[in-house]
mmCIF file of C-alpha atoms and ligand atoms in Angstrom:
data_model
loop_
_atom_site.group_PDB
_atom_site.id
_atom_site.type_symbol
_atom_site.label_atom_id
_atom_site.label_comp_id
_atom_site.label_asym_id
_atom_site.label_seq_id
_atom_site.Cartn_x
_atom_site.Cartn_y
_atom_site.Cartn_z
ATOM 1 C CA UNK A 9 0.000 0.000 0.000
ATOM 2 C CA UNK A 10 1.170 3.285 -1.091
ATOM 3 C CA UNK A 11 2.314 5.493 2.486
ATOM 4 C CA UNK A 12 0.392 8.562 2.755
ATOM 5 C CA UNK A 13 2.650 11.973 1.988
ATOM 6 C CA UNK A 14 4.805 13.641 5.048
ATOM 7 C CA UNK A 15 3.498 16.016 7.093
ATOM 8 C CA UNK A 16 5.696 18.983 7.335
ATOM 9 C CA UNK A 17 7.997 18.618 9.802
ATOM 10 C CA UNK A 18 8.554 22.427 10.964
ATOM 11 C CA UNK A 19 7.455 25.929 10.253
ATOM 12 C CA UNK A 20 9.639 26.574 7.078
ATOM 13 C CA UNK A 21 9.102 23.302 5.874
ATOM 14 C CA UNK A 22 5.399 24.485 5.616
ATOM 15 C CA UNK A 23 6.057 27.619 4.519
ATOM 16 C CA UNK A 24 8.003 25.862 1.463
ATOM 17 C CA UNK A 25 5.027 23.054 1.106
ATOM 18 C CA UNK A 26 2.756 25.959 0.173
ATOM 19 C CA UNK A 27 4.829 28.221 -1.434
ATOM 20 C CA UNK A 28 5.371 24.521 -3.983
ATOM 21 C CA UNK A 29 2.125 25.512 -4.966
ATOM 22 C CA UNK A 30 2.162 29.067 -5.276
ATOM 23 C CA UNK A 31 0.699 29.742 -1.457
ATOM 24 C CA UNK A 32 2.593 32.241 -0.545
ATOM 25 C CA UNK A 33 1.825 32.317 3.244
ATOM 26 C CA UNK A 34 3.201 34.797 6.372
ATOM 27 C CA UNK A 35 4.810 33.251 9.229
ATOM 28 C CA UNK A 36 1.987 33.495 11.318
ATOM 29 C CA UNK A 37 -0.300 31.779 9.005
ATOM 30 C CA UNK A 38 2.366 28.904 8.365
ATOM 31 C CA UNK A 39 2.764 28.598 12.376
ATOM 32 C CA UNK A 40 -0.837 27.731 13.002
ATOM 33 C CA UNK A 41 -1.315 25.726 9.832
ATOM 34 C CA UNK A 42 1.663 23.368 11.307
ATOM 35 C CA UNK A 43 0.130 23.117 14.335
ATOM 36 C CA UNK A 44 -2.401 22.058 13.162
ATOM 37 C CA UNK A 45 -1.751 19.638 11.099
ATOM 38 C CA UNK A 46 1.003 18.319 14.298
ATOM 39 C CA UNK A 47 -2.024 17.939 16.417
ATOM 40 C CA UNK A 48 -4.558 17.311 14.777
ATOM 41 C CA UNK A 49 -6.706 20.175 15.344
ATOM 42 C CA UNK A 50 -9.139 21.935 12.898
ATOM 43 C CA UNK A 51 -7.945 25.147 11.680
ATOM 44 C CA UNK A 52 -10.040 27.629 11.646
ATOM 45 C CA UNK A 53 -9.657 30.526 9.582
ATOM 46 C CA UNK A 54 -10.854 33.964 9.631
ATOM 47 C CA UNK A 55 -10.909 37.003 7.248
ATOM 48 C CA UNK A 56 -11.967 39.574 4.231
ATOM 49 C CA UNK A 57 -13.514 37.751 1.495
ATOM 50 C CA UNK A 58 -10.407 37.057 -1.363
ATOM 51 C CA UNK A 59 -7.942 36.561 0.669
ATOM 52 C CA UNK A 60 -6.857 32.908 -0.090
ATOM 53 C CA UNK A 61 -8.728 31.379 2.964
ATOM 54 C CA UNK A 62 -10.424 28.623 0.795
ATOM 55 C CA UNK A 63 -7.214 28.245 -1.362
ATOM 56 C CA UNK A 64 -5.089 26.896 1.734
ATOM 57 C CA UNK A 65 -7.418 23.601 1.509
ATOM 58 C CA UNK A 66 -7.071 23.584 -1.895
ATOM 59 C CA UNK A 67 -3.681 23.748 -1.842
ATOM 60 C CA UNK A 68 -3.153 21.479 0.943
ATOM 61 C CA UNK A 69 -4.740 18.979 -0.401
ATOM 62 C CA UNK A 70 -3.008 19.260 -3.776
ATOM 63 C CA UNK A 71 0.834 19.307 -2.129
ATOM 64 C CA UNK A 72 -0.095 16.108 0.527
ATOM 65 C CA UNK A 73 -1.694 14.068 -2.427
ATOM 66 C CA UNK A 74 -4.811 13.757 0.534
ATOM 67 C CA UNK A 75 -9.154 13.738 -1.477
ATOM 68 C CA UNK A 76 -10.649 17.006 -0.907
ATOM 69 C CA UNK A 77 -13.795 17.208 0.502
ATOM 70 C CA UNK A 78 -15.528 19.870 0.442
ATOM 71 C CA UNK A 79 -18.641 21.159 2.233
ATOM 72 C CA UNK A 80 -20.054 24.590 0.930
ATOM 73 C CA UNK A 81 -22.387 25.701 3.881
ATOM 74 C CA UNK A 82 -25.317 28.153 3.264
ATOM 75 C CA UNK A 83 -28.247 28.656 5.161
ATOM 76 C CA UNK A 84 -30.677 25.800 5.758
ATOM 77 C CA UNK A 85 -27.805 23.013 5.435
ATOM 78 C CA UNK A 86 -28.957 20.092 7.463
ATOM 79 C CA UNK A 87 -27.615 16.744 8.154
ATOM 80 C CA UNK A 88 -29.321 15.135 4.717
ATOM 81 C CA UNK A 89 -26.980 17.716 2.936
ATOM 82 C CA UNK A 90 -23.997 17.522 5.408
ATOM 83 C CA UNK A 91 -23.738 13.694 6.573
ATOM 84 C CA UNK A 92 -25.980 10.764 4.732
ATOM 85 C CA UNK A 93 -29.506 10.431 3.435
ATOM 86 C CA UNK A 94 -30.767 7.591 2.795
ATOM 87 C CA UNK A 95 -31.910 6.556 -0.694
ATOM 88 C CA UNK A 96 -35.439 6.201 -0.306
ATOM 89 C CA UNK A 97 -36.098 5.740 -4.283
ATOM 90 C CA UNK A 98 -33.774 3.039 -4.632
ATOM 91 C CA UNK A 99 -34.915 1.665 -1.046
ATOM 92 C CA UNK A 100 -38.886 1.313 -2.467
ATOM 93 C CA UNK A 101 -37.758 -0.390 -5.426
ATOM 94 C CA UNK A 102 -36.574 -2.516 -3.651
ATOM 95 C CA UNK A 103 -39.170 -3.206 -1.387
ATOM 96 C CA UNK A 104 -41.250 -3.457 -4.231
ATOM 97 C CA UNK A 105 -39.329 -6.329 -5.994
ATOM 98 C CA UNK A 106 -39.188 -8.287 -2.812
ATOM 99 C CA UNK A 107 -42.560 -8.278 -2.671
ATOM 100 C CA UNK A 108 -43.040 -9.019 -6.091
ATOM 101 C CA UNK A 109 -40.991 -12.085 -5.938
ATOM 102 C CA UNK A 110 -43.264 -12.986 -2.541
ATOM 103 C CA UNK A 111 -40.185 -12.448 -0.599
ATOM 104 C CA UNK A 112 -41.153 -10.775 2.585
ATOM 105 C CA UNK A 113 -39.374 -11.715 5.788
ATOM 106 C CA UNK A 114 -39.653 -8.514 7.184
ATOM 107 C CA UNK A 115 -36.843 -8.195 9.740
ATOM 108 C CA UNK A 116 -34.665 -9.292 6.682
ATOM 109 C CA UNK A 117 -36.201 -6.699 4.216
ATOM 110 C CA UNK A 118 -35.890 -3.719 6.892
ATOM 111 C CA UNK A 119 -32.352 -5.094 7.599
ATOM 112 C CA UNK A 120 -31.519 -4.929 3.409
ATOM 113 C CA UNK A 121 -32.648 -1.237 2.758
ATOM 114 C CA UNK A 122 -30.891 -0.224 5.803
ATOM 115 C CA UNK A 123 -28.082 -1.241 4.941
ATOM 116 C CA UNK A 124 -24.854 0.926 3.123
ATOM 117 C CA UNK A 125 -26.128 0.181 -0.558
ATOM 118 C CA UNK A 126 -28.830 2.635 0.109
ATOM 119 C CA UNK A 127 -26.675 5.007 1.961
ATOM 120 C CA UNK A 128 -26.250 8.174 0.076
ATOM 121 C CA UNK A 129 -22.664 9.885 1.819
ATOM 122 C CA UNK A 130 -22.209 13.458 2.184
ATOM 123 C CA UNK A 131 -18.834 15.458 2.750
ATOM 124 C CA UNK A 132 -19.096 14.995 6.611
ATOM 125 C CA UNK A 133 -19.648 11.107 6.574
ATOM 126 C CA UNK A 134 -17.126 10.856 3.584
ATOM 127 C CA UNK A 135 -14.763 12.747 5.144
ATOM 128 C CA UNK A 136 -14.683 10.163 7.931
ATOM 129 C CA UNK A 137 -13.952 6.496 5.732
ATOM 130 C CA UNK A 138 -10.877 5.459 5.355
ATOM 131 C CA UNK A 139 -8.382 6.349 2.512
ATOM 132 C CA UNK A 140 -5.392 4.967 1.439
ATOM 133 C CA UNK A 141 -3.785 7.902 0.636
ATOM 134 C CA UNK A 142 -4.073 9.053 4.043
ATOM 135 C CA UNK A 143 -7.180 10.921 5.513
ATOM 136 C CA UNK A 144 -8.885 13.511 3.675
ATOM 137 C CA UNK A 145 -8.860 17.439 3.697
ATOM 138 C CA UNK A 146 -11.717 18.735 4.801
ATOM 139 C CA UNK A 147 -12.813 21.639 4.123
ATOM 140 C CA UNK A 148 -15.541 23.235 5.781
ATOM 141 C CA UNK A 149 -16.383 26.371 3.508
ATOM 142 C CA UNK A 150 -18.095 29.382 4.585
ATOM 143 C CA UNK A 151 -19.065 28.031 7.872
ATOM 144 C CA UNK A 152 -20.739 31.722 8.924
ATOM 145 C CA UNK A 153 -23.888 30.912 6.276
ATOM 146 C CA UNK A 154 -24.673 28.007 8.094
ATOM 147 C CA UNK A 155 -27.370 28.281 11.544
ATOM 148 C CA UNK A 156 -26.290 27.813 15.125
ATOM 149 C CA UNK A 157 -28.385 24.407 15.067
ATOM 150 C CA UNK A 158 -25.679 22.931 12.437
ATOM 151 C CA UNK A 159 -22.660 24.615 14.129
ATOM 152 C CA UNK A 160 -23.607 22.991 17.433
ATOM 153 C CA UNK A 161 -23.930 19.574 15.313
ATOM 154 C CA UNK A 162 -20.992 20.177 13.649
ATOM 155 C CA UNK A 163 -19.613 20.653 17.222
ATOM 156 C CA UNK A 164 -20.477 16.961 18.300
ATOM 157 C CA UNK A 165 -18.921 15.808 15.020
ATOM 158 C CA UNK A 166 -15.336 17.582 15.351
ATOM 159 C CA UNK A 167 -15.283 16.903 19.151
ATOM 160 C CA UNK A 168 -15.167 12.792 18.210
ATOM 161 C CA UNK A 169 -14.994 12.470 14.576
ATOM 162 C CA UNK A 170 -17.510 10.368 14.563
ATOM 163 C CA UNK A 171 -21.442 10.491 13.468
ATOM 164 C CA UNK A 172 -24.185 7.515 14.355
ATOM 165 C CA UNK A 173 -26.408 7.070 11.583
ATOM 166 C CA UNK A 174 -29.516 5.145 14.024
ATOM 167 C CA UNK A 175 -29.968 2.362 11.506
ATOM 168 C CA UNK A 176 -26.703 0.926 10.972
ATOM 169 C CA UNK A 177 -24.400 2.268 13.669
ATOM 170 C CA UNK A 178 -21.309 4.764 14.541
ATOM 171 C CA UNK A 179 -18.895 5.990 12.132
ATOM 172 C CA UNK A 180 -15.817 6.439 13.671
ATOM 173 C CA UNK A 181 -12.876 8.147 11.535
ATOM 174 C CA UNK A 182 -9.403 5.885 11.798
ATOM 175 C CA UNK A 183 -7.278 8.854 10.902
ATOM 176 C CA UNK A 184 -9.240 12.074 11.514
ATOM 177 C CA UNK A 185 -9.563 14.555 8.751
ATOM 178 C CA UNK A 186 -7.461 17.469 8.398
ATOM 179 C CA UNK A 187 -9.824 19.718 8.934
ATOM 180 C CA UNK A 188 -10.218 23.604 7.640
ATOM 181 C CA UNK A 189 -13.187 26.011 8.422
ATOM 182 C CA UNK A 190 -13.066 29.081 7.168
ATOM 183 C CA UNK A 191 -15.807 32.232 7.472
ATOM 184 C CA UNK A 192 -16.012 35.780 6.034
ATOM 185 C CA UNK A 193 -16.940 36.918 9.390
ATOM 186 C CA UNK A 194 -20.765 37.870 8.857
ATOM 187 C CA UNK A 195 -22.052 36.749 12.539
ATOM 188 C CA UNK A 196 -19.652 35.180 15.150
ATOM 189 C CA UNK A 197 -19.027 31.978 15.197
ATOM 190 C CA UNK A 198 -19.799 30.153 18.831
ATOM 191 C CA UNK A 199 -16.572 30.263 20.804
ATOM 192 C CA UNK A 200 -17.890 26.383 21.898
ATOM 193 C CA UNK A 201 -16.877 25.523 18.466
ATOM 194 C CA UNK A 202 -14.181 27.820 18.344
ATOM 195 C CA UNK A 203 -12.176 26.384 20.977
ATOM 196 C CA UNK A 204 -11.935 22.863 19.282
ATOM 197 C CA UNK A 205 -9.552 24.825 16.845
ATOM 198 C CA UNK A 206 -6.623 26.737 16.081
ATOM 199 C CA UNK A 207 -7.923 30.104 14.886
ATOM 200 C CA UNK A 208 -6.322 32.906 12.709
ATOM 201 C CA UNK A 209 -7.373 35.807 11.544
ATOM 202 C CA UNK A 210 -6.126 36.070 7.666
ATOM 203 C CA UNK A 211 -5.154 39.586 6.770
ATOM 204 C CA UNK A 212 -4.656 41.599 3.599
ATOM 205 C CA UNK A 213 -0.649 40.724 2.453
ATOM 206 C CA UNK A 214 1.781 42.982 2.847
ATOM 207 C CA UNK A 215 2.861 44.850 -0.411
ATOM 208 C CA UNK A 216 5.904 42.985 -0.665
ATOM 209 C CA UNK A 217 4.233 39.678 -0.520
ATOM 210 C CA UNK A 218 1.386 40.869 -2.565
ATOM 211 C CA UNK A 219 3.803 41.327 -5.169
ATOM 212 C CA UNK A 220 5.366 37.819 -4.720
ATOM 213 C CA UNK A 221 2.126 36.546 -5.441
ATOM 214 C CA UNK A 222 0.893 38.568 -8.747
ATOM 215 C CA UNK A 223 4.648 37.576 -9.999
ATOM 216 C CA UNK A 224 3.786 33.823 -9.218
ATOM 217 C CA UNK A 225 0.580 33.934 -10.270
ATOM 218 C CA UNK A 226 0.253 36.119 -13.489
ATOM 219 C CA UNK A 227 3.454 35.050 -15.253
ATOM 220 C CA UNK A 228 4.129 37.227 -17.953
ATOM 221 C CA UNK A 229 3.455 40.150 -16.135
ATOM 222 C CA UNK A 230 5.595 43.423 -17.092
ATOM 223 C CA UNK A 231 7.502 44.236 -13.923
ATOM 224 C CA UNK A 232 6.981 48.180 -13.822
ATOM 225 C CA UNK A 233 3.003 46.502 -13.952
ATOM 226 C CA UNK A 234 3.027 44.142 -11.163
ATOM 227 C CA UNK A 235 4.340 47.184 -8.905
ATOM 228 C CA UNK A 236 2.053 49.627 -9.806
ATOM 229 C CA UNK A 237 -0.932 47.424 -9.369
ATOM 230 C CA UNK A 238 -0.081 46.127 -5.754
ATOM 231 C CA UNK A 239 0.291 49.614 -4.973
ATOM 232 C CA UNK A 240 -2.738 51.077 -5.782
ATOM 233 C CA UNK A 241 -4.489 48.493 -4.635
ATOM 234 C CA UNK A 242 -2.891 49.044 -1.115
ATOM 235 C CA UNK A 243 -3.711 52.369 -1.597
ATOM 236 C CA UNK A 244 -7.052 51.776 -2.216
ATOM 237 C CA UNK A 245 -7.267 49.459 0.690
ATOM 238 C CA UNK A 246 -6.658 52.280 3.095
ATOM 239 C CA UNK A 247 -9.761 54.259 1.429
ATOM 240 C CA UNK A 248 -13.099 54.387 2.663
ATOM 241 C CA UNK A 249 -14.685 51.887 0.280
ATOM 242 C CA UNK A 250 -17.848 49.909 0.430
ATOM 243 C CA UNK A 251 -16.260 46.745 0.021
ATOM 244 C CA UNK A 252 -11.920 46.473 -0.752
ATOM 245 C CA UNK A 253 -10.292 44.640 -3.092
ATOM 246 C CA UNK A 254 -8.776 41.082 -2.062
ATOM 247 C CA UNK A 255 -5.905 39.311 -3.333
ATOM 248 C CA UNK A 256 -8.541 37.478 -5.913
ATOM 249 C CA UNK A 257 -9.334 40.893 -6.868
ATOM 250 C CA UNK A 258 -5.549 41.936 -7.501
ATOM 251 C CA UNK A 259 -4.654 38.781 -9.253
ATOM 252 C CA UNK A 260 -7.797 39.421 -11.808
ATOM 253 C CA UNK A 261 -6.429 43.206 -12.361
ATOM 254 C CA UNK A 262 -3.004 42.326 -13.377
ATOM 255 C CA UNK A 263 -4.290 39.595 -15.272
ATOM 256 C CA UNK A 264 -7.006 41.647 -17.261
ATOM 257 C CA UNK A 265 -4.648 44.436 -17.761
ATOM 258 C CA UNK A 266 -1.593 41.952 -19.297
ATOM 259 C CA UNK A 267 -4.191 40.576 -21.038
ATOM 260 C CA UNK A 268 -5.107 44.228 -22.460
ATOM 261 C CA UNK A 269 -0.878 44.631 -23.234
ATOM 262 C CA UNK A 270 -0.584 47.029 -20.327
ATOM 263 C CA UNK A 271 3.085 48.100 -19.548
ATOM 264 C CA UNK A 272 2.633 50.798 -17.007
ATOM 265 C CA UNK A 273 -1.351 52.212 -15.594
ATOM 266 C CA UNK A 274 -2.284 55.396 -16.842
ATOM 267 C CA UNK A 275 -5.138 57.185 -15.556
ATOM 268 C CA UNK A 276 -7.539 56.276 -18.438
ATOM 269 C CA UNK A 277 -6.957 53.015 -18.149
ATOM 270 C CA UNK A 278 -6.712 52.580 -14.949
ATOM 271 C CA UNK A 279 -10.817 54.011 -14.438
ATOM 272 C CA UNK A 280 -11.981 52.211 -17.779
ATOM 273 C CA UNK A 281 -10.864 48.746 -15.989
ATOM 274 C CA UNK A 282 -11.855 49.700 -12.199
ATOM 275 C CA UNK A 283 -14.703 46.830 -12.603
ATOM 276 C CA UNK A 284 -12.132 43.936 -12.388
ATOM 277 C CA UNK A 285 -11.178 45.645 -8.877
ATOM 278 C CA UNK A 286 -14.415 47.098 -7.195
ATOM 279 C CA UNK A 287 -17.695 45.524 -7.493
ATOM 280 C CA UNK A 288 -19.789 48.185 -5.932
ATOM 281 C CA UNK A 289 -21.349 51.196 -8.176
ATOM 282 C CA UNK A 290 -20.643 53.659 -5.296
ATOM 283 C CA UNK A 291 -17.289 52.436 -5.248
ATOM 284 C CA UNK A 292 -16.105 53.188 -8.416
ATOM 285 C CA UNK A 293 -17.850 56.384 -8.801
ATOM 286 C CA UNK A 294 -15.986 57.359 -5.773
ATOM 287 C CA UNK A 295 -12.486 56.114 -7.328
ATOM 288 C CA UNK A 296 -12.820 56.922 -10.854
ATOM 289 C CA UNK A 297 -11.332 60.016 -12.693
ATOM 290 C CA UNK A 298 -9.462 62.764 -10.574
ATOM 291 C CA UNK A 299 -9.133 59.973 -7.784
ATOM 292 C CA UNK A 300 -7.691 57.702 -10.291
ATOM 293 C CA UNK A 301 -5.260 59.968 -11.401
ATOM 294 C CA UNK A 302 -4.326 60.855 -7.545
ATOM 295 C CA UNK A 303 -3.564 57.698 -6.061
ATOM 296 C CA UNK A 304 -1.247 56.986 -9.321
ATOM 297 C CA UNK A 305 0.390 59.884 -8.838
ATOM 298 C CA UNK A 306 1.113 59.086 -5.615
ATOM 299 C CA UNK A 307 1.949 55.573 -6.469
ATOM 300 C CA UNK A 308 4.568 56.780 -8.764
ATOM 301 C CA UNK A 309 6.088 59.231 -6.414
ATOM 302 C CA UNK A 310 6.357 55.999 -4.043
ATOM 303 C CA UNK A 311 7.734 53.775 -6.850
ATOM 304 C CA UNK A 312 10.372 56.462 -7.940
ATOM 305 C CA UNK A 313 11.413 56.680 -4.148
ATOM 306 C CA UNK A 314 11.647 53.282 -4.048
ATOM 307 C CA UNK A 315 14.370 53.761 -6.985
HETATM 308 N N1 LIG B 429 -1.159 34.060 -0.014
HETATM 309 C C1 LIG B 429 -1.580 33.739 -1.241
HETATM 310 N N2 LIG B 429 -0.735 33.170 -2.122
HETATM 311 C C2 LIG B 429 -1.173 32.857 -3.347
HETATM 312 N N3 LIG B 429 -2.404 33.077 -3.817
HETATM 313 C C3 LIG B 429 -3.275 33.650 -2.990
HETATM 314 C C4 LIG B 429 -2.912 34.010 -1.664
HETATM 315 N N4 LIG B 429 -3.978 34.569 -1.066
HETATM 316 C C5 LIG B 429 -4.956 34.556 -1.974
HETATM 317 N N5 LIG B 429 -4.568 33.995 -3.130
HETATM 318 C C6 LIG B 429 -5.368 33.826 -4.348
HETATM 319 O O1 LIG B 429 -6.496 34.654 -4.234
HETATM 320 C C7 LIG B 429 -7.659 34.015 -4.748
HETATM 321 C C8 LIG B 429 -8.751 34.029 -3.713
HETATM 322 O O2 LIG B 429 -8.489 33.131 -2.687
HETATM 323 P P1 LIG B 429 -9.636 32.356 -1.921
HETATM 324 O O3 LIG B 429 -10.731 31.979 -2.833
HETATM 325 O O4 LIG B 429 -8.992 31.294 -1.128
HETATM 326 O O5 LIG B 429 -10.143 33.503 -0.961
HETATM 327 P P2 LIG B 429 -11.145 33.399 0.253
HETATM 328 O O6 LIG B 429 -10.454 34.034 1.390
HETATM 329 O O7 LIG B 429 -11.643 32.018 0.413
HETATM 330 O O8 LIG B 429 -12.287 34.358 -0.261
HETATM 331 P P3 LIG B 429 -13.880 34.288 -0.020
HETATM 332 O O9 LIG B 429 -14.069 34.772 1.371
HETATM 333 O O10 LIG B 429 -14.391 35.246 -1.035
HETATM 334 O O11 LIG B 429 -14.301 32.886 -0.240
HETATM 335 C C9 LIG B 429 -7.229 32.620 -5.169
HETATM 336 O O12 LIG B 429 -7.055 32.611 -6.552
HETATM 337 C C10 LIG B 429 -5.911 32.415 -4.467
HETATM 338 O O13 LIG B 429 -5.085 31.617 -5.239
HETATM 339 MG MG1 LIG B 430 -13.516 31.176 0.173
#
């Protein structure tokens, strides 16, 4: 049987697991993420939406070789969504050809449909079987959506790693999951279910790193580009917007404008693309025109200080 990839072994040997696949994490973030993974805790993570939250599962997943399983929450997700359901189609035609064939023991029958063949799995129950290439990621997406009834579940579930469906039994996880929550912070998440974890609060990058990551992600990019754009989007994070721009939002500017043969912003085109960036009317009405053409001044004067 094939042995399950390595967890990291330190701090910088996570750092460098990520940045194999482009993650280009802070310290901080790589700290927790290790523990983590050492102890087996969920990690639960914290922060503006676009800011590579979802992407650490993603990526985790990807650089341990472990099945990603993913469970979107949104409001109303119960435990038919979240954990099993049982196939009640499949489990009448079934019924239906026993009886057809005059074959009703019914202990027997009730036994049959209850039984794993007309189990239908969902993330949490998957996320709990065994795999041979070691156990799963799971990633529990968006966990703020969700109500405090399936939080409290959800509760019982990371506390054991284990579910009891009443007809056929517990579940119990050999290996538990790896386990990543993340919300965007839109009600507070119980601190009951907050203390099973290791919690951090992801931030906007720094400029410097900001740029590591357009570079890595948007190859091709013209250099004198990549700088300007990180800039004024920093700058723009420090302005009184509606809603700022994430690292999403930065990686689909410099992409859009090296796909329009940008070298260097200019005021112009820097409003007549302001869509890829904000996504609120107010916003960009705010932004465009003589702000425009302030903040790249500034970010010019900046760049050529830089120099
Ligand atoms: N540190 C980083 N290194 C590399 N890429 C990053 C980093 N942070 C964010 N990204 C990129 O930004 C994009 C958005 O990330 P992601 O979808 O994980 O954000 P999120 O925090 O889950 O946002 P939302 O709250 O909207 O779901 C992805 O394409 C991801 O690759
Ligand atoms: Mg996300």
């Amino acid at each position: 049987m094939k042995k399950p990839a390595a967890l990291p072994a330190s701090i910088d040997a996570t750092l460098a697991l990520l940045a194999g696949a482009d993650y280009l994490a802070d310290r901080s973030l790589a700290t927790v993420l290790f523990l983590a993974l050492k102890m087996g805790r969920p990690l639960f993570l914290e922060g503006e939406a676009g800011v590579g939250k979802t992407e650490i599962a993603k990526v985790l997943s990807a650089t341990l070789g472990r099945r990603l399983i993913r469970l979107q929450c949104y409001e109303g997700l119960d435990v038919a969504a979240a954990v099993y359901e049982w196939n009640y189609a499949e489990q009448m035609i079934a019924i239906r050809l026993a009886e057809a064939e005059g074959n009703i023991d019914r202990e027997r029958l009730s036994h049959d449909v209850f039984s794993e063949r007309f189990l239908i799995k969902r993330p949490l129950l998957q996320a709990l079987e065994p795999d041979p290439d070691g156990a799963p990621v799971l990633l529990i997406d968006e966990i703020d959506r969700t109500d405090e009834a399936f939080e409290a579940f959800l509760l019982e579930v990371l506390a054991d790693f284990q579910v009891t469906v009443p007809e056929m039994g517990t579940v119990k996880a050999a290996h538990p999951p790896i386990v990543v929550i993340t919300s965007n912070r839109t009600r507070e998440i119980h601190d009951a279910l907050k203390r099973r974890c290791l919690y951090h609060w992801v931030g906007y990058p720094s400029a410097e790193r900001e740029l590591a990551i357009v570079c890595a992600k948007v190859p091709g990019i013209a250099e004198r580009l990549s700088q300007e754009v990180v800039r004024v989007v920093q700058a723009l994070r420090k302005e009184d917007l509606f809603k700022a721009p994430g690292v999403a939002e930065t990686l689909d500017w410099a992409s859009a404008l090296t796909e329009l043969n940008v070298v260097t912003l200019d005021p112009a085109t820097m409003s007549d693309t302001l869509g890829v960036l904000l996504k609120y009317q107010d916003d960009i009405a705010r932004i465009e025109g003589s702000k425009a053409k302030e903040l790249l001044d500034q970010v010019r004067a900046e760049l050529r200080a830089a120099e």
